[in-house]
Amino acid sequence: MTDDTDAAGPAPFTAADYAARMASAAHSAAGAGLAGLLIAPGPDLVHLTGYRPTAETERLTLLVLAAGQDPVLVVPALEAPDAAKAPGAGALTLRDWADGKDPYALTAPLLDLRGRFGVSDNTWALHLLGLQRQLPDTSYAALTDCLPMLRAVKDARELERLAAAGAAADAAYAQILHLPFAGRRETDVAADLAALLRTHGHSQVDFTVVGSGPNGANPHHEAGERVIRHGDMVVLDFGGLRFGYGSDISRTVHVGEPTAEEQRVHDIVREAQQAAFAAVRPGIACQDVDRAARAVITEFGYGDRFIHRTGHGIGVTTHEPPYMVEGEEQPLVPGMCFSVEPGVYLPGRFGVRIEDIVTVTDDGGRRLNNALRELAVVE
């Protein structure tokens, strides 16, 4: 799978776009004191080359980047034809290896014998250990630790894709409000959400959280067989990929009219979400977004019921750096995109979460989700 576009969507990324990304990544690696980067199949490889192998395999596939040398993608021979069709293939050299040959011996000459390399987080231990056997004096660091902002700042064409994904998620939410909830299982509503995301252009649905009643107090509840009842709060959290970039939205609805307490908790979370969004601007630390949301919820006495970070980055995958969490001092930069999703969770009773994707602008922030944030009443 490569860049996800269609005739009605954004123009495809070109080999020149991917060449610029790879050159920038190699430059950043050198600036971080690394001899280069080793990129296995996953979101980093998609971002840098547009190449996504059609199936997970134990055969070594590895992009080798280093300042001052041409990018090389090591691939199994049987997958080389697909790799050659990737939109970024024209900006790199393909080096294939056949079954029965040692791929690590083939890759080793591309690496500094004593270098320290940044390695994509999802690289298989099998492959890293194979390289270490060939080059025992090399060392390695996870990209999340050594280059956490590698994919964090999006250009205008990436932002266009993220905005399109967000608009599609908004449209799916608007439609789900007109479908029945009471008397149906959580899995039924989750299936509706997945179908609506696809109707609105998503090629991939990553998650459809439907947490009704007490299940809403579990932030990552998997939609289950519980039958939704009149009087339930229902947390909806859903997203996936459109044009190769992610959506992620959360809204909380109520089946029938809410109680005063339920409305109050929802209002608190909505105020916290607005406070966090208002805090977004270049130069502040990621943790300051978390602090802004947490301060509101704590003020109203629910601080111990806000049990997760306020947000996570989003791009070619729905969860990536940066993270809006205490202790993260990375300053915000225009082009960063992340979720803002405070919540309150009352065990055994209900939960509330409101989430938008936000991008940092030159002087503040811009929401990529514009669905209504009020507590919607459904049937």
PDB file of N, CA and C in Angstrom, residues 51-133:
ATOM      1  N   TYR A  51       6.151   3.735   1.049  1.00  0.00           N
ATOM      2  CA  TYR A  51       6.076   2.282   0.874  1.00  0.00           C
ATOM      3  C   TYR A  51       5.526   1.623   2.123  1.00  0.00           C
ATOM      4  N   ARG A  52       4.463   0.838   1.924  1.00  0.00           N
ATOM      5  CA  ARG A  52       3.890   0.026   2.994  1.00  0.00           C
ATOM      6  C   ARG A  52       3.782  -1.395   2.461  1.00  0.00           C
ATOM      7  N   PRO A  53       4.657  -2.325   2.905  1.00  0.00           N
ATOM      8  CA  PRO A  53       4.555  -3.708   2.418  1.00  0.00           C
ATOM      9  C   PRO A  53       3.136  -4.241   2.587  1.00  0.00           C
ATOM     10  N   THR A  54       2.713  -5.076   1.649  1.00  0.00           N
ATOM     11  CA  THR A  54       1.339  -5.559   1.666  1.00  0.00           C
ATOM     12  C   THR A  54       1.066  -6.519   2.816  1.00  0.00           C
ATOM     13  N   ALA A  55       2.109  -7.135   3.365  1.00  0.00           N
ATOM     14  CA  ALA A  55       1.904  -8.072   4.469  1.00  0.00           C
ATOM     15  C   ALA A  55       3.106  -8.011   5.407  1.00  0.00           C
ATOM     16  N   GLU A  56       2.837  -8.242   6.684  1.00  0.00           N
ATOM     17  CA  GLU A  56       3.929  -8.318   7.656  1.00  0.00           C
ATOM     18  C   GLU A  56       4.741  -9.578   7.371  1.00  0.00           C
ATOM     19  N   THR A  57       6.052  -9.462   7.420  1.00  0.00           N
ATOM     20  CA  THR A  57       6.903 -10.605   7.080  1.00  0.00           C
ATOM     21  C   THR A  57       8.135 -10.617   7.964  1.00  0.00           C
ATOM     22  N   GLU A  58       8.663 -11.826   8.153  1.00  0.00           N
ATOM     23  CA  GLU A  58       9.903 -11.961   8.927  1.00  0.00           C
ATOM     24  C   GLU A  58      11.131 -11.635   8.085  1.00  0.00           C
ATOM     25  N   ARG A  59      10.945 -11.442   6.783  1.00  0.00           N
ATOM     26  CA  ARG A  59      12.079 -11.108   5.918  1.00  0.00           C
ATOM     27  C   ARG A  59      12.478  -9.648   6.116  1.00  0.00           C
ATOM     28  N   LEU A  60      13.766  -9.396   6.174  1.00  0.00           N
ATOM     29  CA  LEU A  60      14.268  -8.052   6.454  1.00  0.00           C
ATOM     30  C   LEU A  60      13.878  -7.069   5.350  1.00  0.00           C
ATOM     31  N   THR A  61      13.227  -5.988   5.756  1.00  0.00           N
ATOM     32  CA  THR A  61      13.010  -4.805   4.928  1.00  0.00           C
ATOM     33  C   THR A  61      13.496  -3.628   5.749  1.00  0.00           C
ATOM     34  N   LEU A  62      14.432  -2.836   5.214  1.00  0.00           N
ATOM     35  CA  LEU A  62      15.053  -1.797   6.033  1.00  0.00           C
ATOM     36  C   LEU A  62      15.529  -0.643   5.158  1.00  0.00           C
ATOM     37  N   LEU A  63      15.084   0.561   5.508  1.00  0.00           N
ATOM     38  CA  LEU A  63      15.584   1.778   4.866  1.00  0.00           C
ATOM     39  C   LEU A  63      16.782   2.269   5.670  1.00  0.00           C
ATOM     40  N   VAL A  64      17.904   2.511   4.982  1.00  0.00           N
ATOM     41  CA  VAL A  64      19.119   3.007   5.630  1.00  0.00           C
ATOM     42  C   VAL A  64      19.343   4.448   5.166  1.00  0.00           C
ATOM     43  N   LEU A  65      19.328   5.359   6.123  1.00  0.00           N
ATOM     44  CA  LEU A  65      19.540   6.778   5.845  1.00  0.00           C
ATOM     45  C   LEU A  65      20.755   7.269   6.617  1.00  0.00           C
ATOM     46  N   ALA A  66      21.595   8.038   5.965  1.00  0.00           N
ATOM     47  CA  ALA A  66      22.739   8.675   6.618  1.00  0.00           C
ATOM     48  C   ALA A  66      23.123   9.907   5.824  1.00  0.00           C
ATOM     49  N   ALA A  67      23.494  10.958   6.517  1.00  0.00           N
ATOM     50  CA  ALA A  67      23.917  12.179   5.852  1.00  0.00           C
ATOM     51  C   ALA A  67      25.117  11.885   4.965  1.00  0.00           C
ATOM     52  N   GLY A  68      25.094  12.417   3.735  1.00  0.00           N
ATOM     53  CA  GLY A  68      26.220  12.245   2.826  1.00  0.00           C
ATOM     54  C   GLY A  68      26.186  10.990   2.003  1.00  0.00           C
ATOM     55  N   GLN A  69      25.136  10.148   2.153  1.00  0.00           N
ATOM     56  CA  GLN A  69      25.033   8.969   1.301  1.00  0.00           C
ATOM     57  C   GLN A  69      23.607   8.806   0.817  1.00  0.00           C
ATOM     58  N   ASP A  70      23.457   8.191  -0.332  1.00  0.00           N
ATOM     59  CA  ASP A  70      22.129   8.020  -0.913  1.00  0.00           C
ATOM     60  C   ASP A  70      21.304   7.054  -0.078  1.00  0.00           C
ATOM     61  N   PRO A  71      20.006   7.307   0.031  1.00  0.00           N
ATOM     62  CA  PRO A  71      19.145   6.369   0.759  1.00  0.00           C
ATOM     63  C   PRO A  71      19.105   5.014   0.066  1.00  0.00           C
ATOM     64  N   VAL A  72      19.095   3.961   0.864  1.00  0.00           N
ATOM     65  CA  VAL A  72      19.028   2.596   0.342  1.00  0.00           C
ATOM     66  C   VAL A  72      17.913   1.855   1.068  1.00  0.00           C
ATOM     67  N   LEU A  73      17.068   1.190   0.295  1.00  0.00           N
ATOM     68  CA  LEU A  73      16.023   0.353   0.862  1.00  0.00           C
ATOM     69  C   LEU A  73      16.372  -1.100   0.573  1.00  0.00           C
ATOM     70  N   VAL A  74      16.668  -1.847   1.637  1.00  0.00           N
ATOM     71  CA  VAL A  74      16.947  -3.282   1.532  1.00  0.00           C
ATOM     72  C   VAL A  74      15.612  -4.018   1.598  1.00  0.00           C
ATOM     73  N   VAL A  75      15.349  -4.854   0.566  1.00  0.00           N
ATOM     74  CA  VAL A  75      14.063  -5.545   0.499  1.00  0.00           C
ATOM     75  C   VAL A  75      14.257  -6.986   0.054  1.00  0.00           C
ATOM     76  N   PRO A  76      13.359  -7.887   0.466  1.00  0.00           N
ATOM     77  CA  PRO A  76      13.388  -9.239  -0.092  1.00  0.00           C
ATOM     78  C   PRO A  76      13.140  -9.196  -1.594  1.00  0.00           C
ATOM     79  N   ALA A  77      13.786 -10.058  -2.337  1.00  0.00           N
ATOM     80  CA  ALA A  77      13.668 -10.048  -3.794  1.00  0.00           C
ATOM     81  C   ALA A  77      12.224 -10.220  -4.256  1.00  0.00           C
ATOM     82  N   LEU A  78      11.458 -11.054  -3.554  1.00  0.00           N
ATOM     83  CA  LEU A  78      10.086 -11.296  -3.995  1.00  0.00           C
ATOM     84  C   LEU A  78       9.187 -10.087  -3.771  1.00  0.00           C
ATOM     85  N   GLU A  79       9.624  -9.105  -2.952  1.00  0.00           N
ATOM     86  CA  GLU A  79       8.835  -7.901  -2.718  1.00  0.00           C
ATOM     87  C   GLU A  79       9.405  -6.686  -3.438  1.00  0.00           C
ATOM     88  N   ALA A  80      10.538  -6.859  -4.109  1.00  0.00           N
ATOM     89  CA  ALA A  80      11.175  -5.728  -4.796  1.00  0.00           C
ATOM     90  C   ALA A  80      10.271  -5.087  -5.842  1.00  0.00           C
ATOM     91  N   PRO A  81       9.481  -5.855  -6.630  1.00  0.00           N
ATOM     92  CA  PRO A  81       8.610  -5.197  -7.617  1.00  0.00           C
ATOM     93  C   PRO A  81       7.605  -4.244  -6.980  1.00  0.00           C
ATOM     94  N   ASP A  82       7.034  -4.641  -5.840  1.00  0.00           N
ATOM     95  CA  ASP A  82       6.098  -3.747  -5.160  1.00  0.00           C
ATOM     96  C   ASP A  82       6.815  -2.521  -4.604  1.00  0.00           C
ATOM     97  N   ALA A  83       7.995  -2.727  -4.021  1.00  0.00           N
ATOM     98  CA  ALA A  83       8.750  -1.602  -3.473  1.00  0.00           C
ATOM     99  C   ALA A  83       9.113  -0.605  -4.559  1.00  0.00           C
ATOM    100  N   ALA A  84       9.396  -1.114  -5.751  1.00  0.00           N
ATOM    101  CA  ALA A  84       9.779  -0.238  -6.863  1.00  0.00           C
ATOM    102  C   ALA A  84       8.623   0.634  -7.324  1.00  0.00           C
ATOM    103  N   LYS A  85       7.388   0.260  -6.978  1.00  0.00           N
ATOM    104  CA  LYS A  85       6.222   1.047  -7.362  1.00  0.00           C
ATOM    105  C   LYS A  85       5.863   2.109  -6.326  1.00  0.00           C
ATOM    106  N   ALA A  86       6.518   2.105  -5.181  1.00  0.00           N
ATOM    107  CA  ALA A  86       6.221   3.089  -4.146  1.00  0.00           C
ATOM    108  C   ALA A  86       6.514   4.495  -4.662  1.00  0.00           C
ATOM    109  N   PRO A  87       5.736   5.494  -4.244  1.00  0.00           N
ATOM    110  CA  PRO A  87       5.925   6.838  -4.787  1.00  0.00           C
ATOM    111  C   PRO A  87       7.283   7.446  -4.488  1.00  0.00           C
ATOM    112  N   GLY A  88       7.965   6.968  -3.438  1.00  0.00           N
ATOM    113  CA  GLY A  88       9.282   7.493  -3.126  1.00  0.00           C
ATOM    114  C   GLY A  88      10.431   6.672  -3.676  1.00  0.00           C
ATOM    115  N   ALA A  89      10.122   5.622  -4.434  1.00  0.00           N
ATOM    116  CA  ALA A  89      11.173   4.709  -4.897  1.00  0.00           C
ATOM    117  C   ALA A  89      12.181   5.404  -5.797  1.00  0.00           C
ATOM    118  N   GLY A  90      11.740   6.400  -6.544  1.00  0.00           N
ATOM    119  CA  GLY A  90      12.656   7.092  -7.433  1.00  0.00           C
ATOM    120  C   GLY A  90      13.697   7.924  -6.726  1.00  0.00           C
ATOM    121  N   ALA A  91      13.536   8.095  -5.419  1.00  0.00           N
ATOM    122  CA  ALA A  91      14.477   8.903  -4.648  1.00  0.00           C
ATOM    123  C   ALA A  91      15.449   8.061  -3.837  1.00  0.00           C
ATOM    124  N   LEU A  92      15.454   6.743  -4.083  1.00  0.00           N
ATOM    125  CA  LEU A  92      16.340   5.872  -3.306  1.00  0.00           C
ATOM    126  C   LEU A  92      16.839   4.724  -4.176  1.00  0.00           C
ATOM    127  N   THR A  93      17.794   3.990  -3.640  1.00  0.00           N
ATOM    128  CA  THR A  93      18.316   2.796  -4.305  1.00  0.00           C
ATOM    129  C   THR A  93      17.717   1.562  -3.657  1.00  0.00           C
ATOM    130  N   LEU A  94      17.180   0.668  -4.464  1.00  0.00           N
ATOM    131  CA  LEU A  94      16.676  -0.611  -3.959  1.00  0.00           C
ATOM    132  C   LEU A  94      17.794  -1.642  -3.999  1.00  0.00           C
ATOM    133  N   ARG A  95      17.961  -2.348  -2.912  1.00  0.00           N
ATOM    134  CA  ARG A  95      18.936  -3.438  -2.864  1.00  0.00           C
ATOM    135  C   ARG A  95      18.200  -4.676  -2.367  1.00  0.00           C
ATOM    136  N   ASP A  96      18.006  -5.657  -3.246  1.00  0.00           N
ATOM    137  CA  ASP A  96      17.215  -6.815  -2.836  1.00  0.00           C
ATOM    138  C   ASP A  96      18.110  -7.994  -2.466  1.00  0.00           C
ATOM    139  N   TRP A  97      17.528  -8.917  -1.738  1.00  0.00           N
ATOM    140  CA  TRP A  97      18.237 -10.122  -1.326  1.00  0.00           C
ATOM    141  C   TRP A  97      17.295 -11.313  -1.505  1.00  0.00           C
ATOM    142  N   ALA A  98      17.881 -12.431  -1.858  1.00  0.00           N
ATOM    143  CA  ALA A  98      17.105 -13.642  -2.139  1.00  0.00           C
ATOM    144  C   ALA A  98      17.096 -14.571  -0.936  1.00  0.00           C
ATOM    145  N   ASP A  99      16.025 -15.340  -0.815  1.00  0.00           N
ATOM    146  CA  ASP A  99      15.965 -16.357   0.233  1.00  0.00           C
ATOM    147  C   ASP A  99      17.184 -17.260   0.130  1.00  0.00           C
ATOM    148  N   GLY A 100      17.746 -17.603   1.274  1.00  0.00           N
ATOM    149  CA  GLY A 100      18.956 -18.416   1.323  1.00  0.00           C
ATOM    150  C   GLY A 100      20.211 -17.583   1.494  1.00  0.00           C
ATOM    151  N   LYS A 101      20.102 -16.267   1.267  1.00  0.00           N
ATOM    152  CA  LYS A 101      21.216 -15.356   1.474  1.00  0.00           C
ATOM    153  C   LYS A 101      21.063 -14.676   2.837  1.00  0.00           C
ATOM    154  N   ASP A 102      22.163 -14.128   3.343  1.00  0.00           N
ATOM    155  CA  ASP A 102      22.144 -13.455   4.637  1.00  0.00           C
ATOM    156  C   ASP A 102      21.854 -11.970   4.429  1.00  0.00           C
ATOM    157  N   PRO A 103      20.654 -11.486   4.779  1.00  0.00           N
ATOM    158  CA  PRO A 103      20.334 -10.079   4.537  1.00  0.00           C
ATOM    159  C   PRO A 103      21.155  -9.128   5.404  1.00  0.00           C
ATOM    160  N   TYR A 104      21.629  -9.620   6.555  1.00  0.00           N
ATOM    161  CA  TYR A 104      22.394  -8.756   7.458  1.00  0.00           C
ATOM    162  C   TYR A 104      23.797  -8.530   6.912  1.00  0.00           C
ATOM    163  N   ALA A 105      24.344  -9.546   6.269  1.00  0.00           N
ATOM    164  CA  ALA A 105      25.648  -9.378   5.615  1.00  0.00           C
ATOM    165  C   ALA A 105      25.543  -8.399   4.453  1.00  0.00           C
ATOM    166  N   LEU A 106      24.399  -8.414   3.774  1.00  0.00           N
ATOM    167  CA  LEU A 106      24.175  -7.466   2.686  1.00  0.00           C
ATOM    168  C   LEU A 106      24.037  -6.036   3.209  1.00  0.00           C
ATOM    169  N   THR A 107      23.390  -5.893   4.359  1.00  0.00           N
ATOM    170  CA  THR A 107      23.101  -4.562   4.910  1.00  0.00           C
ATOM    171  C   THR A 107      24.303  -3.964   5.619  1.00  0.00           C
ATOM    172  N   ALA A 108      25.115  -4.786   6.245  1.00  0.00           N
ATOM    173  CA  ALA A 108      26.217  -4.307   7.090  1.00  0.00           C
ATOM    174  C   ALA A 108      27.131  -3.296   6.394  1.00  0.00           C
ATOM    175  N   PRO A 109      27.528  -3.489   5.124  1.00  0.00           N
ATOM    176  CA  PRO A 109      28.427  -2.518   4.496  1.00  0.00           C
ATOM    177  C   PRO A 109      27.825  -1.120   4.349  1.00  0.00           C
ATOM    178  N   LEU A 110      26.513  -0.998   4.513  1.00  0.00           N
ATOM    179  CA  LEU A 110      25.870   0.308   4.407  1.00  0.00           C
ATOM    180  C   LEU A 110      25.984   1.111   5.697  1.00  0.00           C
ATOM    181  N   LEU A 111      26.449   0.467   6.769  1.00  0.00           N
ATOM    182  CA  LEU A 111      26.451   1.081   8.089  1.00  0.00           C
ATOM    183  C   LEU A 111      27.863   1.389   8.564  1.00  0.00           C
ATOM    184  N   ASP A 112      27.987   2.437   9.345  1.00  0.00           N
ATOM    185  CA  ASP A 112      29.234   2.769  10.027  1.00  0.00           C
ATOM    186  C   ASP A 112      29.555   1.645  11.015  1.00  0.00           C
ATOM    187  N   LEU A 113      30.754   1.119  10.955  1.00  0.00           N
ATOM    188  CA  LEU A 113      31.127  -0.047  11.771  1.00  0.00           C
ATOM    189  C   LEU A 113      30.981   0.201  13.265  1.00  0.00           C
ATOM    190  N   ARG A 114      31.109   1.448  13.687  1.00  0.00           N
ATOM    191  CA  ARG A 114      31.037   1.772  15.116  1.00  0.00           C
ATOM    192  C   ARG A 114      29.997   2.854  15.400  1.00  0.00           C
ATOM    193  N   GLY A 115      29.057   2.978  14.500  1.00  0.00           N
ATOM    194  CA  GLY A 115      28.083   4.057  14.611  1.00  0.00           C
ATOM    195  C   GLY A 115      26.953   3.765  15.586  1.00  0.00           C
ATOM    196  N   ARG A 116      26.325   4.854  15.994  1.00  0.00           N
ATOM    197  CA  ARG A 116      25.096   4.766  16.789  1.00  0.00           C
ATOM    198  C   ARG A 116      23.943   5.168  15.877  1.00  0.00           C
ATOM    199  N   PHE A 117      22.921   4.336  15.800  1.00  0.00           N
ATOM    200  CA  PHE A 117      21.845   4.534  14.838  1.00  0.00           C
ATOM    201  C   PHE A 117      20.501   4.704  15.548  1.00  0.00           C
ATOM    202  N   GLY A 118      19.697   5.585  14.998  1.00  0.00           N
ATOM    203  CA  GLY A 118      18.307   5.664  15.422  1.00  0.00           C
ATOM    204  C   GLY A 118      17.512   4.596  14.694  1.00  0.00           C
ATOM    205  N   VAL A 119      16.663   3.883  15.424  1.00  0.00           N
ATOM    206  CA  VAL A 119      15.931   2.745  14.878  1.00  0.00           C
ATOM    207  C   VAL A 119      14.438   2.972  15.087  1.00  0.00           C
ATOM    208  N   SER A 120      13.648   2.761  14.042  1.00  0.00           N
ATOM    209  CA  SER A 120      12.205   2.922  14.187  1.00  0.00           C
ATOM    210  C   SER A 120      11.689   1.997  15.292  1.00  0.00           C
ATOM    211  N   ASP A 121      10.718   2.493  16.027  1.00  0.00           N
ATOM    212  CA  ASP A 121      10.278   1.825  17.261  1.00  0.00           C
ATOM    213  C   ASP A 121       9.799   0.400  17.038  1.00  0.00           C
ATOM    214  N   ASN A 122       9.230   0.126  15.864  1.00  0.00           N
ATOM    215  CA  ASN A 122       8.629  -1.191  15.639  1.00  0.00           C
ATOM    216  C   ASN A 122       9.568  -2.153  14.913  1.00  0.00           C
ATOM    217  N   THR A 123      10.866  -1.860  14.898  1.00  0.00           N
ATOM    218  CA  THR A 123      11.831  -2.778  14.282  1.00  0.00           C
ATOM    219  C   THR A 123      11.853  -4.099  15.054  1.00  0.00           C
ATOM    220  N   TRP A 124      11.804  -5.199  14.337  1.00  0.00           N
ATOM    221  CA  TRP A 124      11.816  -6.499  15.000  1.00  0.00           C
ATOM    222  C   TRP A 124      13.163  -6.739  15.692  1.00  0.00           C
ATOM    223  N   ALA A 125      13.113  -7.309  16.884  1.00  0.00           N
ATOM    224  CA  ALA A 125      14.346  -7.687  17.588  1.00  0.00           C
ATOM    225  C   ALA A 125      15.172  -8.652  16.736  1.00  0.00           C
ATOM    226  N   LEU A 126      14.519  -9.534  16.000  1.00  0.00           N
ATOM    227  CA  LEU A 126      15.190 -10.486  15.110  1.00  0.00           C
ATOM    228  C   LEU A 126      16.171  -9.758  14.191  1.00  0.00           C
ATOM    229  N   HIS A 127      15.750  -8.644  13.624  1.00  0.00           N
ATOM    230  CA  HIS A 127      16.576  -7.930  12.655  1.00  0.00           C
ATOM    231  C   HIS A 127      17.667  -7.100  13.340  1.00  0.00           C
ATOM    232  N   LEU A 128      17.325  -6.469  14.436  1.00  0.00           N
ATOM    233  CA  LEU A 128      18.327  -5.678  15.144  1.00  0.00           C
ATOM    234  C   LEU A 128      19.449  -6.572  15.674  1.00  0.00           C
ATOM    235  N   LEU A 129      19.080  -7.717  16.192  1.00  0.00           N
ATOM    236  CA  LEU A 129      20.094  -8.656  16.693  1.00  0.00           C
ATOM    237  C   LEU A 129      20.930  -9.215  15.544  1.00  0.00           C
ATOM    238  N   GLY A 130      20.301  -9.421  14.389  1.00  0.00           N
ATOM    239  CA  GLY A 130      21.057  -9.880  13.230  1.00  0.00           C
ATOM    240  C   GLY A 130      22.105  -8.877  12.797  1.00  0.00           C
ATOM    241  N   LEU A 131      21.762  -7.587  12.829  1.00  0.00           N
ATOM    242  CA  LEU A 131      22.733  -6.551  12.496  1.00  0.00           C
ATOM    243  C   LEU A 131      23.840  -6.465  13.553  1.00  0.00           C
ATOM    244  N   GLN A 132      23.468  -6.623  14.793  1.00  0.00           N
ATOM    245  CA  GLN A 132      24.471  -6.571  15.861  1.00  0.00           C
ATOM    246  C   GLN A 132      25.485  -7.705  15.747  1.00  0.00           C
ATOM    247  N   ARG A 133      25.031  -8.854  15.285  1.00  0.00           N
ATOM    248  CA  ARG A 133      25.978  -9.954  15.084  1.00  0.00           C
ATOM    249  C   ARG A 133      27.010  -9.596  14.017  1.00  0.00           C
TER     250      ARG A 133
END
